[in-house]
């Protein structure tokens, strides 16, 4: 892990200990004439044993615990509201230390249990079909708040289904590539052998197409999966529903995706919500084929879930099937993803952290 940036909400005397990287803990210990090996012990208490108070850190001397107590606070994203869908999907609202709220979702299937997690409170991008986009971006999540969602959802998964999470997707509230450093730090904890030990290939970052962020992932040789929420196959149509297309048009993102594939050899997932008579015609499908032939990919066609105040509607089964056939007839790997958790507003594009109102 690299540099520590204490949360802007803290005074210098009250740094959130859970924003400290191991190296910075070691630095702090050194400055306070404590042995730096204690950093490993503190790190383990924080990220392996899940300590939420310094008194729990029983292998540290009492004098050090008192010092830590004076210099740091614990900010933990706590499970607050839980809703269960008829189809088994569970939505969890997490209360943040400053009274804000984000949502995460558990999606169980026979083979896997996926957690969909948030990276920001609200979102600055305001895609017209998305409930989160109706909230302004409030703030980025700290990496610890991202990790807390995974830990909280993992506990629920074990409790409800008898097994832990198998996959993580950054597809909840916010655009992860606009909070990339905190997302990177969170994934370091999630994948660290001595912490949560999840395989990188089980983690997917989903972006609306922030070319600069995609290139950064490529440069780091990222082992994560990458999904591109495309949702329209021409710049003209895409700009009507996604503001990001004005600064990051399709061809610019395609170039970044090619670079990502060249460096990582990981196939990209294209996410495409089918909107009735907006982007579900045969011509739209042929335009999507052209984009999808630019780099190795899978295509997920997604059923739209209504959002209050949005006039776009879900495509019909006949139009969706015809659209799918055009893709598969062109030799592309594509399927229609059924909507989950619709009855509790937990499906794609429906997360709005209603308690942030
Ligand atoms: S789809 Fe993603 S990027 Fe667009 S408004 Fe919703 S959360 Fe933000």
XYZ file of C-alpha atoms and ligand atoms in Angstrom:
365
model
C 0.000 0.000 0.000
C 1.219 3.499 -0.653
C 0.540 6.878 0.895
C -1.939 7.554 3.632
C -4.411 10.334 3.235
C -6.250 10.898 6.478
C -9.931 11.483 5.889
C -10.658 15.157 5.221
C -13.377 14.946 7.880
C -10.867 14.385 10.667
C -8.919 16.893 12.701
C -5.162 16.093 12.875
C -5.649 14.717 16.389
C -8.396 12.403 15.272
C -7.195 10.464 12.298
C -9.249 7.436 11.442
C -6.856 4.567 12.221
C -8.551 2.581 9.488
C -7.208 4.940 6.801
C -3.595 4.170 7.793
C -1.513 1.954 5.546
C 0.939 -0.382 7.277
C 3.937 1.736 6.245
C 2.356 4.820 7.771
C 1.563 3.001 10.981
C 5.239 2.053 11.141
C 6.225 5.695 10.577
C 3.888 6.872 13.332
C 5.275 4.260 15.722
C 8.827 5.315 14.951
C 8.001 8.978 15.537
C 6.556 7.951 18.896
C 9.580 5.851 19.869
C 7.700 2.579 19.558
C 9.080 -0.451 17.714
C 7.918 -0.538 14.086
C 7.086 -4.289 14.233
C 3.958 -3.231 16.143
C 2.590 -2.007 12.791
C 2.072 -5.608 11.699
C 0.227 -6.393 14.920
C -2.035 -3.350 14.583
C -2.681 -4.142 10.918
C -3.744 -7.674 11.848
C -6.081 -6.407 14.545
C -7.674 -4.007 12.084
C -7.972 -6.155 8.988
C -7.792 -9.790 10.047
C -9.418 -9.825 13.483
C -11.772 -6.906 12.804
C -10.986 -4.957 15.988
C -13.167 -1.933 16.601
C -11.453 -0.692 19.766
C -7.858 -0.390 20.958
C -8.631 -2.324 24.159
C -9.065 -5.410 21.996
C -5.419 -5.218 20.893
C -4.229 -7.265 23.835
C -0.744 -8.006 22.510
C 0.110 -4.270 22.576
C 1.396 -2.711 25.802
C -1.205 -0.703 27.695
C 0.862 2.498 27.306
C 0.787 2.167 23.508
C -2.943 1.506 23.483
C -3.508 4.704 25.478
C -1.367 6.665 23.011
C -3.227 5.230 20.065
C -6.532 6.077 21.698
C -5.434 9.711 22.018
C -4.313 10.012 18.413
C -6.836 7.992 16.448
C -10.508 7.175 16.138
C -12.304 4.198 14.588
C -14.756 4.905 11.778
C -16.681 1.815 10.846
C -19.476 1.461 8.280
C -22.149 -0.365 10.253
C -24.979 -2.505 8.921
C -28.114 -0.423 9.428
C -31.045 -1.523 7.265
C -31.581 -4.965 5.703
C -34.175 -5.810 3.065
C -34.771 -9.241 1.582
C -36.196 -9.854 -1.860
C -38.498 -12.755 -2.738
C -35.765 -14.065 -5.059
C -33.158 -14.304 -2.260
C -31.360 -11.036 -3.038
C -30.498 -9.060 0.093
C -29.943 -5.310 0.173
C -27.995 -3.844 3.074
C -27.801 -0.153 3.981
C -24.543 0.809 5.705
C -24.500 3.804 8.036
C -21.276 5.823 7.728
C -19.664 7.701 10.603
C -20.876 11.075 9.285
C -24.539 10.075 9.072
C -24.472 9.272 5.354
C -25.532 5.951 3.935
C -24.495 3.607 1.114
C -25.973 0.360 -0.091
C -24.587 -3.043 -0.945
C -26.396 -6.079 -2.334
C -25.899 -9.844 -2.017
C -26.992 -11.841 -5.059
C -27.000 -15.605 -4.390
C -27.126 -18.240 -7.136
C -26.543 -21.991 -6.953
C -22.887 -21.556 -7.989
C -21.804 -18.256 -6.497
C -22.641 -15.524 -4.049
C -21.889 -12.113 -5.446
C -21.670 -8.878 -3.483
C -22.400 -5.669 -5.361
C -20.770 -2.796 -3.487
C -20.635 1.003 -3.662
C -17.611 3.248 -4.147
C -19.124 6.709 -3.635
C -22.021 8.322 -1.767
C -24.211 9.447 -4.675
C -22.636 9.922 -8.098
C -21.468 12.908 -10.143
C -22.247 11.338 -13.505
C -26.026 11.399 -13.450
C -26.854 8.817 -16.080
C -30.479 9.459 -16.881
C -31.751 5.910 -16.213
C -30.082 5.449 -12.814
C -31.514 6.132 -9.366
C -28.071 6.850 -7.902
C -27.514 9.460 -10.612
C -30.496 11.389 -9.278
C -28.434 12.072 -6.140
C -25.553 14.499 -6.476
C -22.125 13.069 -5.640
C -21.701 13.653 -1.975
C -18.270 12.196 -1.287
C -15.938 9.370 -2.141
C -15.842 6.383 0.170
C -12.658 5.727 2.109
C -11.102 2.348 1.358
C -12.071 1.142 4.842
C -15.737 1.892 4.086
C -15.488 -0.194 0.925
C -13.883 -3.060 2.846
C -16.535 -2.748 5.588
C -19.278 -3.358 3.028
C -17.581 -6.569 1.928
C -17.041 -7.740 5.502
C -20.637 -6.934 6.456
C -22.074 -8.661 3.382
C -19.770 -11.644 3.892
C -21.100 -12.101 7.439
C -24.676 -11.964 6.097
C -23.844 -14.448 3.393
C -22.433 -16.951 5.893
C -25.379 -16.421 8.196
C -28.075 -16.735 5.517
C -26.560 -19.169 3.017
C -23.945 -21.039 5.040
C -21.085 -19.858 2.802
C -19.123 -16.683 2.224
C -18.987 -14.383 -0.791
C -17.383 -15.767 -3.920
C -17.415 -12.629 -6.105
C -17.301 -8.863 -5.668
C -18.579 -6.367 -8.224
C -18.115 -2.607 -7.930
C -21.480 -1.912 -9.491
C -23.343 -0.227 -6.642
C -23.523 3.498 -5.991
C -20.876 5.621 -7.692
C -18.228 5.305 -10.396
C -15.255 3.332 -9.011
C -12.743 4.749 -11.486
C -13.440 8.240 -10.124
C -12.338 7.020 -6.689
C -9.588 4.813 -7.972
C -6.932 5.190 -5.272
C -9.351 4.219 -2.484
C -10.691 1.369 -4.621
C -7.115 0.135 -5.170
C -6.389 0.277 -1.462
C -9.613 -1.605 -0.681
C -8.782 -4.320 -3.198
C -5.329 -4.664 -1.640
C -6.979 -5.536 1.674
C -9.540 -7.798 0.007
C -6.854 -9.759 -1.817
C -4.073 -9.706 0.820
C -3.251 -13.228 1.920
C -3.040 -12.171 5.556
C -6.357 -10.250 5.360
C -9.345 -11.405 3.270
C -7.428 -13.462 0.720
C -9.872 -13.139 -2.204
C -8.663 -13.914 -5.707
C -8.335 -10.848 -7.967
C -10.136 -12.676 -10.755
C -13.225 -12.755 -8.507
C -13.362 -8.947 -8.375
C -14.963 -6.855 -11.115
C -14.716 -3.101 -11.518
C -17.603 -1.714 -13.500
C -17.151 1.648 -15.209
C -19.296 3.837 -17.428
C -16.103 4.420 -19.422
C -13.538 6.695 -17.788
C -10.674 6.271 -20.274
C -8.004 7.723 -17.976
C -8.950 5.302 -15.180
C -8.976 2.342 -17.559
C -5.460 3.237 -18.707
C -4.320 3.420 -15.090
C -5.690 -0.078 -14.517
C -3.839 -1.227 -17.619
C -0.585 0.394 -16.495
C -0.794 -1.358 -13.153
C -1.311 -4.680 -14.931
C -4.485 -5.037 -12.910
C -5.709 -8.598 -12.458
C -9.292 -7.519 -11.855
C -12.111 -8.012 -14.303
C -13.346 -4.923 -16.053
C -16.920 -4.255 -17.150
C -17.955 -1.354 -19.359
C -21.509 -0.049 -18.938
C -22.038 0.864 -22.571
C -25.866 0.962 -22.883
C -25.909 2.563 -26.355
C -23.761 1.835 -29.379
C -23.483 5.274 -31.014
C -22.150 8.485 -29.493
C -25.340 10.283 -30.448
C -27.612 7.919 -28.518
C -25.209 7.365 -25.660
C -24.820 11.097 -25.004
C -28.598 11.320 -24.587
C -28.557 9.036 -21.537
C -24.966 9.269 -20.246
C -23.205 12.616 -19.805
C -19.833 10.861 -19.529
C -20.000 10.213 -23.274
C -19.364 13.901 -23.985
C -15.883 13.792 -22.449
C -15.266 10.073 -23.052
C -16.799 9.173 -26.415
C -16.987 5.539 -27.474
C -13.838 5.545 -29.661
C -11.725 6.977 -26.823
C -12.916 4.292 -24.401
C -12.428 1.578 -27.040
C -8.757 2.577 -27.341
C -8.356 2.406 -23.543
C -10.060 -1.009 -23.476
C -7.697 -2.307 -26.156
C -4.775 -1.173 -24.036
C -6.298 -2.838 -20.966
C -6.633 -6.122 -22.838
C -3.155 -5.879 -24.372
C -1.591 -5.459 -20.931
C -3.763 -7.790 -18.854
C -5.130 -10.385 -21.309
C -8.415 -10.214 -19.417
C -11.605 -10.283 -21.491
C -13.829 -7.265 -20.950
C -17.528 -7.485 -20.125
C -19.845 -5.138 -22.011
C -22.984 -4.265 -20.057
C -25.916 -3.143 -22.190
C -29.326 -2.320 -20.706
C -32.042 -2.885 -23.287
C -34.442 0.088 -23.371
C -37.645 -0.319 -25.335
C -37.426 1.358 -28.772
C -34.434 3.438 -27.671
C -31.455 1.118 -28.115
C -32.980 -2.325 -28.834
C -33.431 -2.216 -32.638
C -31.643 -4.504 -35.080
C -29.534 -1.560 -36.224
C -28.520 -0.909 -32.600
C -27.472 -4.562 -32.323
C -25.344 -4.309 -35.470
C -23.676 -1.160 -34.090
C -22.942 -3.012 -30.870
C -21.368 -5.863 -32.863
C -18.918 -3.368 -34.422
C -17.773 -2.154 -30.990
C -17.589 -5.648 -29.500
C -15.338 -6.838 -32.343
C -12.695 -4.297 -31.336
C -11.437 -6.353 -28.358
C -12.154 -9.738 -26.753
C -15.330 -9.456 -24.672
C -18.514 -10.997 -23.309
C -21.791 -9.115 -23.578
C -24.411 -8.950 -20.834
C -27.788 -7.700 -22.002
C -29.585 -6.393 -18.943
C -33.302 -6.084 -18.274
C -34.145 -2.548 -17.232
C -35.705 -1.925 -13.820
C -37.995 1.047 -13.632
C -36.819 4.080 -11.688
C -39.259 6.744 -10.514
C -39.111 9.832 -12.732
C -37.444 8.048 -15.681
C -39.405 7.581 -18.911
C -37.226 4.780 -20.355
C -38.849 1.345 -20.324
C -37.762 -2.263 -20.373
C -37.464 -3.878 -23.826
C -39.954 -6.614 -24.739
C -38.936 -10.302 -24.730
C -39.322 -10.521 -28.535
C -37.132 -7.490 -29.254
C -34.575 -8.611 -26.644
C -34.330 -12.108 -28.161
C -33.903 -10.747 -31.686
C -31.193 -8.383 -30.415
C -29.403 -11.262 -28.721
C -29.576 -13.419 -31.875
C -27.838 -10.740 -33.941
C -24.973 -10.710 -31.451
C -24.605 -14.486 -31.195
C -25.020 -14.949 -34.977
C -22.001 -12.651 -35.344
C -19.961 -15.027 -33.241
C -20.075 -12.962 -30.054
C -20.531 -14.392 -26.583
C -23.684 -12.798 -25.193
C -26.585 -13.545 -22.920
C -29.535 -11.832 -21.265
C -29.122 -11.223 -17.565
C -32.310 -11.585 -15.586
C -33.091 -8.839 -13.135
C -32.745 -9.642 -9.415
C -33.968 -7.860 -6.317
C -36.392 -5.636 -8.227
C -39.032 -5.694 -5.453
C -36.626 -4.111 -2.923
C -35.011 -1.597 -5.356
C -31.797 -3.616 -5.248
C -31.440 -4.283 -8.962
C -29.022 -2.615 -11.370
C -29.426 1.164 -11.375
C -31.908 1.194 -8.494
C -29.598 1.896 -5.545
C -30.297 5.318 -4.163
C -29.434 5.164 -0.459
C -32.894 6.447 0.308
C -31.842 7.425 3.827
C -29.538 10.063 2.335
C -32.649 12.104 1.499
S -24.971 4.300 -13.722
Fe -23.156 4.398 -12.388
S -22.055 6.195 -13.171
Fe -24.147 6.373 -13.979
S -25.226 7.634 -12.451
Fe -25.547 5.482 -11.892
S -23.945 5.054 -10.389
Fe -23.327 6.918 -11.487
